[in-house]
XYZ file of C-alpha atoms in Angstrom:
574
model
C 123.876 110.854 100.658
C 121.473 110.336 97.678
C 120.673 113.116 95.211
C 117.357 114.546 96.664
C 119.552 114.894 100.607
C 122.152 116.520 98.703
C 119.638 118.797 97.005
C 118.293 119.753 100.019
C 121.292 120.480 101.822
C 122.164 122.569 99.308
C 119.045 124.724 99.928
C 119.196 124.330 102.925
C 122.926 126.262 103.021
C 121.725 128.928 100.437
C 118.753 129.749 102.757
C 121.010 130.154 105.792
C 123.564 132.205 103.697
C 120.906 134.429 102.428
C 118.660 135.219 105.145
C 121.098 134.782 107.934
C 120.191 135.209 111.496
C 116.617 134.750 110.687
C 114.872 132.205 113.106
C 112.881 129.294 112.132
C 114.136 128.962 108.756
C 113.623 124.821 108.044
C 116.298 122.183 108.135
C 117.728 120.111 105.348
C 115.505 117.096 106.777
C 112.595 119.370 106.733
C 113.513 120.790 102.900
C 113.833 117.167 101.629
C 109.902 116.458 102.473
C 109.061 119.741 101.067
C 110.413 118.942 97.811
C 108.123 118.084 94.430
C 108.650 116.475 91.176
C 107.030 118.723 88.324
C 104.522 118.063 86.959
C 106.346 118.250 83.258
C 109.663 117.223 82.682
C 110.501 121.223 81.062
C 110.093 122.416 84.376
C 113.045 120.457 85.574
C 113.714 117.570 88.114
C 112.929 118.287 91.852
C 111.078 122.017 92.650
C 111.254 123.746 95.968
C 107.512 125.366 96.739
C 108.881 128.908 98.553
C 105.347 129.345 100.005
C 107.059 127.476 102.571
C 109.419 130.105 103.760
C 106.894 132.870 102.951
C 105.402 133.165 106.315
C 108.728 133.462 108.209
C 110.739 135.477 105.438
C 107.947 138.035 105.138
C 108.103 137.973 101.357
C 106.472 137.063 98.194
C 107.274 133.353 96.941
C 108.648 135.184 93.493
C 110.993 137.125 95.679
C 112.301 134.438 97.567
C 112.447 131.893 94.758
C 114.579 134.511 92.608
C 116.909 135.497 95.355
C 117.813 131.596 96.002
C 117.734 131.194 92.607
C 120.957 133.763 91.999
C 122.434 132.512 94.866
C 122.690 128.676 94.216
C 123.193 129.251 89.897
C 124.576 126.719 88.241
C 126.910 123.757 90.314
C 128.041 120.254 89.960
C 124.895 119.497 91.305
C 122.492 121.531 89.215
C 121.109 124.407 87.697
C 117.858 126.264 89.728
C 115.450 128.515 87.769
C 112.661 130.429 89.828
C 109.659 129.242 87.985
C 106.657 131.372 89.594
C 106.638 131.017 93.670
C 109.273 127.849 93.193
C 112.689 127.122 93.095
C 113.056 124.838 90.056
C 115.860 122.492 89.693
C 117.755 120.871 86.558
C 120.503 117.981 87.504
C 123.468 118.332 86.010
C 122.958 114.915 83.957
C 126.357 113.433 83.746
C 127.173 114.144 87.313
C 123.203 112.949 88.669
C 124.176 109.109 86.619
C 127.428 108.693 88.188
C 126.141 109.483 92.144
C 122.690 107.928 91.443
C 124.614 104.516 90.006
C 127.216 104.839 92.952
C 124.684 104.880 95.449
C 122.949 101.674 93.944
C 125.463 99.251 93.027
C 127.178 99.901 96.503
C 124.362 98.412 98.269
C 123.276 96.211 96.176
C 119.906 94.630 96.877
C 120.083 96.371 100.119
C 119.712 99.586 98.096
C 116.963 101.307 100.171
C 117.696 99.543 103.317
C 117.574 101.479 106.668
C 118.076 101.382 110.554
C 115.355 103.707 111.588
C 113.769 101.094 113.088
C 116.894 100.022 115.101
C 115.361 98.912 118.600
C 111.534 99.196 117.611
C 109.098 96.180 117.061
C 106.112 95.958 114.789
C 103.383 93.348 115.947
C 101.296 92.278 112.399
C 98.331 90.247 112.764
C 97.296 88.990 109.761
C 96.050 85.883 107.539
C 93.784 84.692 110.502
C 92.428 81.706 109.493
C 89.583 79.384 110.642
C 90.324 76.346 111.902
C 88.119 73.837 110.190
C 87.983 75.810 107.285
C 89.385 75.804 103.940
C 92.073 78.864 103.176
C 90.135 80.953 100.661
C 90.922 83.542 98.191
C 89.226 85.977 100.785
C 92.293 85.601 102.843
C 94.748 86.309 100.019
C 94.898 90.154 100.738
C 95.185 90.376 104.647
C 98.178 87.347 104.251
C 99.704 88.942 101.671
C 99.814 92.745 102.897
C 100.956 91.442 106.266
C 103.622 89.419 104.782
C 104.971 92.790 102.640
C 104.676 95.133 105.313
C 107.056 92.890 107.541
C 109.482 92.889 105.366
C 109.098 96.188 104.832
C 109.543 96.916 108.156
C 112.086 94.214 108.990
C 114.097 96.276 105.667
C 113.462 99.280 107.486
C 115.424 97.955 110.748
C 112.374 97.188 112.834
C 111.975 93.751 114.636
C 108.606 92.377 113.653
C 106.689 90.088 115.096
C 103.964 88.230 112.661
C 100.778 86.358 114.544
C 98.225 84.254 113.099
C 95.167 84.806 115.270
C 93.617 81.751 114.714
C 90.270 81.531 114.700
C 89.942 78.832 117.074
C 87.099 79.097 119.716
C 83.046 78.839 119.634
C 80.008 76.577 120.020
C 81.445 75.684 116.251
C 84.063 73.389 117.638
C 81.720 71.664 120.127
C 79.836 70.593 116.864
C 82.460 69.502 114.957
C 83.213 67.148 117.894
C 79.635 65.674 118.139
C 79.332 65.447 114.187
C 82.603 63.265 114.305
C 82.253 61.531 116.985
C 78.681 60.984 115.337
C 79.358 59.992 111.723
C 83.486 60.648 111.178
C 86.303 58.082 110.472
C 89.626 59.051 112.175
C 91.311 57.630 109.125
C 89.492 59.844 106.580
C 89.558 62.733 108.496
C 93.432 62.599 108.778
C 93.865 61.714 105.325
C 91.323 64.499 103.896
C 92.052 67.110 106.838
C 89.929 70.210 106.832
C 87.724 69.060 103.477
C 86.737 65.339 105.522
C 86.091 68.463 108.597
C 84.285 71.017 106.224
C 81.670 67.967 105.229
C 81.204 66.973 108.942
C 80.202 70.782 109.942
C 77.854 70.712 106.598
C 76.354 67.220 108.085
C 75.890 68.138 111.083
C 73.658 71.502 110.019
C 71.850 69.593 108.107
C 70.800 66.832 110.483
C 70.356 69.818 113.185
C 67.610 71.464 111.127
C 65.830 67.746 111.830
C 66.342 67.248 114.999
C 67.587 70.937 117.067
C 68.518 69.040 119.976
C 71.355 68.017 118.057
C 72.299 72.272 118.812
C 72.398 71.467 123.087
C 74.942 68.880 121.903
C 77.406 70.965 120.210
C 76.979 73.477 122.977
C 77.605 70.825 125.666
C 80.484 69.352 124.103
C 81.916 72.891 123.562
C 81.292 73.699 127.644
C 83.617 70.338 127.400
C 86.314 72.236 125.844
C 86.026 75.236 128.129
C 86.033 72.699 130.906
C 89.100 71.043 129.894
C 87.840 67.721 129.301
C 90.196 65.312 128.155
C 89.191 63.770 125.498
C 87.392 67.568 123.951
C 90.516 68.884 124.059
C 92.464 66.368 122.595
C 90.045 66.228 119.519
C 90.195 69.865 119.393
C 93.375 70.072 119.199
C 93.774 67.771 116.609
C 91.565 69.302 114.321
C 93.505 72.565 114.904
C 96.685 70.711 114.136
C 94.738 69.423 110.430
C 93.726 72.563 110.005
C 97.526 74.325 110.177
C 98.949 71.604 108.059
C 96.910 72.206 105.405
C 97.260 75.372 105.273
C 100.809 75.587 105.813
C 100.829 74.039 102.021
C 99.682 77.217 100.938
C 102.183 79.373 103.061
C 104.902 77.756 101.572
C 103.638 78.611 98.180
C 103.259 82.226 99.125
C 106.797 82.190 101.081
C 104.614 83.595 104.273
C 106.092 82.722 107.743
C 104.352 83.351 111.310
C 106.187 84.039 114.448
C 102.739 83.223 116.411
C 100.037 81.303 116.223
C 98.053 82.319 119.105
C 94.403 82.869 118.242
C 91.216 83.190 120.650
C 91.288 80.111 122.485
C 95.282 81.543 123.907
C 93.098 84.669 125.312
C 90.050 82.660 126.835
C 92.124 82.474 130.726
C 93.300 86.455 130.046
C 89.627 88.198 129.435
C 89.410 88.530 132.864
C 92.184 90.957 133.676
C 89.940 93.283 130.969
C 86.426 93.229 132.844
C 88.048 93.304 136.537
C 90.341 96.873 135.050
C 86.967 98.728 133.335
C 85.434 98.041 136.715
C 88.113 99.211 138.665
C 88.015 101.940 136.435
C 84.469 102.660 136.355
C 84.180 102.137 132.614
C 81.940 99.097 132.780
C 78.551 99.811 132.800
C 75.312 97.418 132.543
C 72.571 98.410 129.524
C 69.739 95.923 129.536
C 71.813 93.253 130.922
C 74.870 93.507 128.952
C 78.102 94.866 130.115
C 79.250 97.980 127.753
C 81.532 100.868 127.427
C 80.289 104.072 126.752
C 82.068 105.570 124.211
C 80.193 109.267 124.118
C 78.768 108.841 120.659
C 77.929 112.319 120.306
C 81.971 113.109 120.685
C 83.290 110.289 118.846
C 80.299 109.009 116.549
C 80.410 105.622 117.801
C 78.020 103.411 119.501
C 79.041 101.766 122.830
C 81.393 98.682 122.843
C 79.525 95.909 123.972
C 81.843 93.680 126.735
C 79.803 91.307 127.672
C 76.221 89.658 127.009
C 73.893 89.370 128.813
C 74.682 85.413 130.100
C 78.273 86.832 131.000
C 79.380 85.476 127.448
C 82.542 87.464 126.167
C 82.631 89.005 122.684
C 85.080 89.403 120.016
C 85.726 93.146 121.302
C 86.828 91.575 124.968
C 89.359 88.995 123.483
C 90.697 91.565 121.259
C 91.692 94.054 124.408
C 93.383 91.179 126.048
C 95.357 90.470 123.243
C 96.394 93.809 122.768
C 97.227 94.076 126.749
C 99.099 90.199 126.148
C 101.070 91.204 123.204
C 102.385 95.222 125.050
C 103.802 92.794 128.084
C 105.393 90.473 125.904
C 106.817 92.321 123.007
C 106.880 96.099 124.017
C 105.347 96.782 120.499
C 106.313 99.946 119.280
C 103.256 99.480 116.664
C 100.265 96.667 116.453
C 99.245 96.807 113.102
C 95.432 94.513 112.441
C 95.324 93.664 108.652
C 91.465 93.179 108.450
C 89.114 94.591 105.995
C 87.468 97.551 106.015
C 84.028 96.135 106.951
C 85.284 96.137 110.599
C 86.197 99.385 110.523
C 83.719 100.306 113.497
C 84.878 97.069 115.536
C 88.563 98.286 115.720
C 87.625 101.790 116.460
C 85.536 101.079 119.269
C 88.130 98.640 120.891
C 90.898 101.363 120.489
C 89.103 103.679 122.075
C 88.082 101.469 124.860
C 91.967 100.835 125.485
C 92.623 104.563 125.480
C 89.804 105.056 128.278
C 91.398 102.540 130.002
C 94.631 104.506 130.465
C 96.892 103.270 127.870
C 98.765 105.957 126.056
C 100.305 103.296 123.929
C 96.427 102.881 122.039
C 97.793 105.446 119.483
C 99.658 102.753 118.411
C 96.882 100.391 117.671
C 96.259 100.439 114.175
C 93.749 98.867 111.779
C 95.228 98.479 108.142
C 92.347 98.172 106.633
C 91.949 96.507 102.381
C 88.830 95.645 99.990
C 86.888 93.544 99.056
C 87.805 90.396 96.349
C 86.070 88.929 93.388
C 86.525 86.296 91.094
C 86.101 86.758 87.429
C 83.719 89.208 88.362
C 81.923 87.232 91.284
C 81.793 88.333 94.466
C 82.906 85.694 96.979
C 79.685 84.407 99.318
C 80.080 81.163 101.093
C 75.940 80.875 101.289
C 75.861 81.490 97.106
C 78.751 78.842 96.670
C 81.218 81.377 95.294
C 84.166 80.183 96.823
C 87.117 79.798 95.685
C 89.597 77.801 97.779
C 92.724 79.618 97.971
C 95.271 76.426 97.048
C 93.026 75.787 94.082
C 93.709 79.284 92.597
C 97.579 79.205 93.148
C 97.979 75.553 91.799
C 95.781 76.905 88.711
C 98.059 79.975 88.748
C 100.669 77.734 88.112
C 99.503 75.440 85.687
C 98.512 78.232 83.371
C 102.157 79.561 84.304
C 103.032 76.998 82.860
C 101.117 76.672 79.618
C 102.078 80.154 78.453
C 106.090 79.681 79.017
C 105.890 75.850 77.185
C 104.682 77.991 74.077
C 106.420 81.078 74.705
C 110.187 79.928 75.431
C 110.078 75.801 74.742
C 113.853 75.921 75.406
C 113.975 77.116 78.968
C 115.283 74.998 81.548
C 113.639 74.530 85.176
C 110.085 75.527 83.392
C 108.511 73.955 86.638
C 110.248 75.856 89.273
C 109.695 79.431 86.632
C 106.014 78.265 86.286
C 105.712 78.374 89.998
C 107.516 81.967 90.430
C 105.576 83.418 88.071
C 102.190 81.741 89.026
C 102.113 82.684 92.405
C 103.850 86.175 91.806
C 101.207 86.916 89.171
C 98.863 86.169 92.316
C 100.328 88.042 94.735
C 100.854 90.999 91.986
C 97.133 91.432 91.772
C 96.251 91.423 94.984
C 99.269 94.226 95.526
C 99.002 96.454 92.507
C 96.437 99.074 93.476
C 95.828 100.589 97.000
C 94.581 98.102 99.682
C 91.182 99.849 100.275
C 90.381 99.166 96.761
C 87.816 95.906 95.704
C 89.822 93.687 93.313
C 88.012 92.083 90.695
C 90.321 88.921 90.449
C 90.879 88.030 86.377
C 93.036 85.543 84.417
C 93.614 87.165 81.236
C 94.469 90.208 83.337
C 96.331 88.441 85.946
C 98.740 86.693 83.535
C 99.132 88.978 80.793
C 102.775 89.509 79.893
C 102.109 92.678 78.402
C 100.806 96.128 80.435
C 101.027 96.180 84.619
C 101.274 92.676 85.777
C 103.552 90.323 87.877
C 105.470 88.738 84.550
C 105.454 92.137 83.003
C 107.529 92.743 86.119
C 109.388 89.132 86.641
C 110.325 89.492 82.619
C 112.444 92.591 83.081
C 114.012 91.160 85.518
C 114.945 88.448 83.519
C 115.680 90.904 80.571
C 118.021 92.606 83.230
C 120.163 89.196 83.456
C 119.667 88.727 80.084
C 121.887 91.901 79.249
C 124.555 91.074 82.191
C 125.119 87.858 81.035
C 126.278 88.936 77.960
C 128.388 91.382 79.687
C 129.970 89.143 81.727
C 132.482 87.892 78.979
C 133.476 91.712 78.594
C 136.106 93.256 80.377
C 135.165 96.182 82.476
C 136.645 99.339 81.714
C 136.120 103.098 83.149
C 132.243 103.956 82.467
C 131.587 107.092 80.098
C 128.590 108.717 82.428
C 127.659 111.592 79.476
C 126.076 107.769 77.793
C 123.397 108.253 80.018
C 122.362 111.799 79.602
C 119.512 110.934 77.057
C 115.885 111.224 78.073
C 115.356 107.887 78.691
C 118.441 106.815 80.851
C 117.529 110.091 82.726
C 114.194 108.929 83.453
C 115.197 105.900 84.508
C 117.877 107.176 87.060
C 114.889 109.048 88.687
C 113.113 106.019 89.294
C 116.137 104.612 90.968
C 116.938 107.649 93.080
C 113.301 107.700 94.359
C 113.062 103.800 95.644
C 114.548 104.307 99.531
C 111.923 107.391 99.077
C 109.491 104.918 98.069
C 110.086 102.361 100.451
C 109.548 104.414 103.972
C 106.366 106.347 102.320
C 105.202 102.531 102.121
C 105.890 101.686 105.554
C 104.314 105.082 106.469
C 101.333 104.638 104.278
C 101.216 100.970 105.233
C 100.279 100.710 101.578
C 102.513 97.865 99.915
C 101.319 99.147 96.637
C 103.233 102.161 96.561
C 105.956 99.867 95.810
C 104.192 97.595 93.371
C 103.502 100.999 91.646
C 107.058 101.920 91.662
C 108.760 98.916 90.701
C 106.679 98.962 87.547
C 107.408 102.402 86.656
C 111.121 101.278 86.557
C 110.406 98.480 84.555
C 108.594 100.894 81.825
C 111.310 103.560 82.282
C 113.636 100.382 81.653
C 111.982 98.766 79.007
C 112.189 102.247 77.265
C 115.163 102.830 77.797
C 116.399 98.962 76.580
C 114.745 99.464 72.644
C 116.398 102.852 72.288
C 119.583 101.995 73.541
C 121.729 99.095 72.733
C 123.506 97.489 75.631
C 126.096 96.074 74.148
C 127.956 98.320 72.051
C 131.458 98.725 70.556
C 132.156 101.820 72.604
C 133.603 100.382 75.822
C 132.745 103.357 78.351
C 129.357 103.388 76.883
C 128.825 99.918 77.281
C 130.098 99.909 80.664
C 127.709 102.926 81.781
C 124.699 101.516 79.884
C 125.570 98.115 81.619
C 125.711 99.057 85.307
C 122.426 101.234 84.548
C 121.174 97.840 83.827
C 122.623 96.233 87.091
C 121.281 98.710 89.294
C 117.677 98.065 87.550
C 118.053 94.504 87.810
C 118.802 94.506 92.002
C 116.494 97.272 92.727
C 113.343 95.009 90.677
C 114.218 92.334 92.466
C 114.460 93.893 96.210
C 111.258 95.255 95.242
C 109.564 92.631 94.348
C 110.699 91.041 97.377
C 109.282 93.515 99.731
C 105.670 92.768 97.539
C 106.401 89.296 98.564
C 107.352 88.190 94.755
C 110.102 86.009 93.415
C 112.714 87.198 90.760
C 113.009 84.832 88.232
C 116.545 85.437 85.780
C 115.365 83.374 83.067
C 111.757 83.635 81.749
């Protein structure tokens, strides 16, 4: 039991012993979310708002906050102080480092871990790529948030289940086919991949603004595709197969894994089981020729969902609902969780509520995790204005510059390649998980890099600092560690920022915001960094050492389990 469940407990018993018999009085579980951190660090540790009990107690906060206060005193725990309407508490320092480090160093980098989701299974679709397409740095936030929040979830005990929806169906592909069967080279095309693809598509625009006729082409060789045609769907498939190894270089720098691939073309034989259910459920009506579902826009505020055109053409809406009816039958999904920015907001929210009209109870847990926008040195990204920046480009540059700043800032290190990587790519994956995911990122080196203030080596350094120290310490014998060593400000603050991380980790998952962990890991390195230039590690005093030094090993696993929920490497020399 960590320090904040043993706090609450303890309230929990006082309240019972002091207002016996009284019903309705909350539970230890319910105490521990009720609990604060002041505001200043005077007012003491953890407060208990009374307001809380006010209602069924039938008394002022004051009163009850002074009568709990005599009642609990002064324990091995801590002291409590009414402070206004709350019940303040002050942990016994001494007694707050030794459970705090126990708690840590026995779990190890599973410090935080749970089984809550024992049983339960998270669907994440995220990254979703175009096939044909270069990976760009607009995909870096959906691939990255979906590949934190399952391992968040997978820490958490949940079985997840990550899918690439490809994009992977349209008139786009029946193009591609006539513009290289047109003007392609099959061995150019699988030596360049998607870039020998990308100037094909380009071509073929161009030549179609000459000649439109060249637009019934693409369409017919597309019907090809839909048709099954041999040799369509043997090119097609190839260029999907280009398309994933490419990109699959850049997975592997960003450590991201799939369990699916299935994108639109896997839905195109399961749309049907959508329009023949809204008939049979009278949901489908037609408006000027298109198929819609009314979604009572003066209830909910939103528009009807269009199903299908008016040529009988689906829509992105329609492939959506079958996936969401595929993926229930074959993984039972506790949670489907659609990392997509913010601009579809109104898309998601229509199809959800479509899938609730149709019956489903399980649409609740249909959820859009929605992020910001991305810019470049101040540039937003726009295909049409040539603003792109191709996503393998930035990381390789990431690395290179990686690279530049250890050669002049540790020339002795060994392995400067494989560190230049870890903290290239971390410094990437840092900025796009720093602040909260429905925030625009404006997407700088000098920011990105810095080894100074919030940023990815800021972060990786302390790490390294951390093994640093315990290297050292590893020639030392280890003797019985004098807790009281660890009473200071500093060590105390530090300790808090440990105590809070399982905290930190499930209001992440809640939140689906990654960030609150980015956030917390570099509080501890601060609170650490603090602490480490006002406190030697190494001392002569052997219990201090020892205290100071397992302080420093519980820092050192808890950055790095952090980090690798964020999706960040740990380097242990920098």
């Amino acid at each position: 039991m960590d320090t904040k469940q043993s706090l609450a407990a303890l309230i929990a018993d006082t309240i019972e012993e002091c207002f016996m018999g009284v019903e309705g009085l909350p539970t230890a579980d319910d105490i521990a979310g009720f609990l604060e951190i002041p505001p200043q660090k005077e007012m003491g540790d953890y407060a208990f708002p009374c307001f809380k009990l006010s209602k069924v107690l039938r008394k002022g906060p004051p009163v009850i906050a002074s009568m709990l206060a005599g009642a609990v005193g002064e324990n091995d725990l801590a002291r409590a102080e009414q402070m206004g309407g709350y019940l303040n508490f002050f942990l016994q320092r001494d007694n707050f480092a030794q459970k705090t480090l126990e708690t840590v160093l026995a779990a190890g980098e599973d410090y935080g871990k749970g089984d809550e989701g024992a049983g339960k299974t998270v669907c994440l679709d995220y990254s979703s790529i175009n096939i044909a397409k270069r990976f760009h740095i607009g995909h870096l936030s959906t691939t990255m948030l979906g590949q934190s929040l399952s391992r968040i979830y997978q820490f958490l005990g949940y079985k997840t289940v990550g899918i690439n929806h490809l994009g992977d169906w349209g008139t786009q592909f029946g193009k591609l086919i006539y513009a290289y069967k047109t003007w392609g080279e099959k061995e150019d095309v699988e030596k360049r991949g998607v870039e020998a693809l990308t100037e094909l598509y380009v071509k073929f625009h161009d030549e179609a603004e000459k000649d439109p006729s060249l637009d019934d082409e693409g369409r017919r060789w597309f019907k090809a595709i839909e048709d099954g045609n041999e040799e369509a769907l043997e090119l097609f498939n190839w260029f999907k197969a280009l398309t994933l190894r490419d990109t699959q270089r850049v997975y592997d720098l960003l450590g991201v894994k799939f369990d699916s691939y299935n994108g639109e073309a896997f839905y195109n034989d399961k749309m049907g089981r959508v329009i023949d259910e809204l008939k049979a459920k009278n949901l489908l009506t037609v408006s000027e020729g298109a198929s819609i579902v009314d979604l009572d826009q003066d209830e909910t505020g939103m528009p009807p969902c269009l199903i299908l055109k008016k040529d009988g053409a689906t829509l992105y809406a329609t492939r959506d609902i079958a996936a969401a009816l595929w993926r229930k039958d074959e993984y039972d999904f506790d949670k489907c969780l659609y990392v997509v920015a913010y601009q579809q907001d109104l898309h998601f929210r229509q199809w959800f509520k479509v899938v609730e009209k149709m019956g489903y109870e399980w649409a609740k847990d249909l959820v859009h995790v929605a992020f910001g926008m991305i810019s470049y040195e101040g540039q937003s990204l726009s295909t049409r204005k040539g603003h792109v920046v191709f996503l393998e480009d930035l990381l390789h540059s990431a690395i290179e510059k990686a690279r530049a700043i250890i050669e002049e800032k540790s020339p002795n290190l060994e392995n400067k390649d494989e560190v230049a990587r870890q903290v290239g790519i971390g410094a990437v994956i840092y900025a796009d998980l720093q602040n909260g995911r429905i925030k625009d990122i404006n997407f700088c080196w000098d920011d990105v890099l810095s080894f100074d203030g919030e940023t990815g080596p800021y972060v990786q350094y302390t790490h390294a600092r951390c093994c640093s120290a315990l290297r050292k310490a590893a020639e030392l014998e280890p003797v019985e560690p004098d807790y009281s060593a660890l009473s200071d400000d500093y060590a105390q603050e530090l300790l808090r920022q440990l105590s809070r991380f399982p905290e930190t980790v499930r209001e992440a998952a809640k939140r689906y915001e990654p960030s609150i962990i980015t956030r917390a890991v570099t509080e501890l390195c601060k609170a650490y960094n603090k602490f480490y230039y006002e406190n030697r590690i190494i001392v002569d005093e052997a219990g201090v050492r020892e205290a100071r030094i397992r302080l420093t090993r519980a820092v050192k696993n808890t950055i790095k389990t952090g980090l690798y929920l964020i999706g960040m490497e740990a380097p242990e020399r920098m």
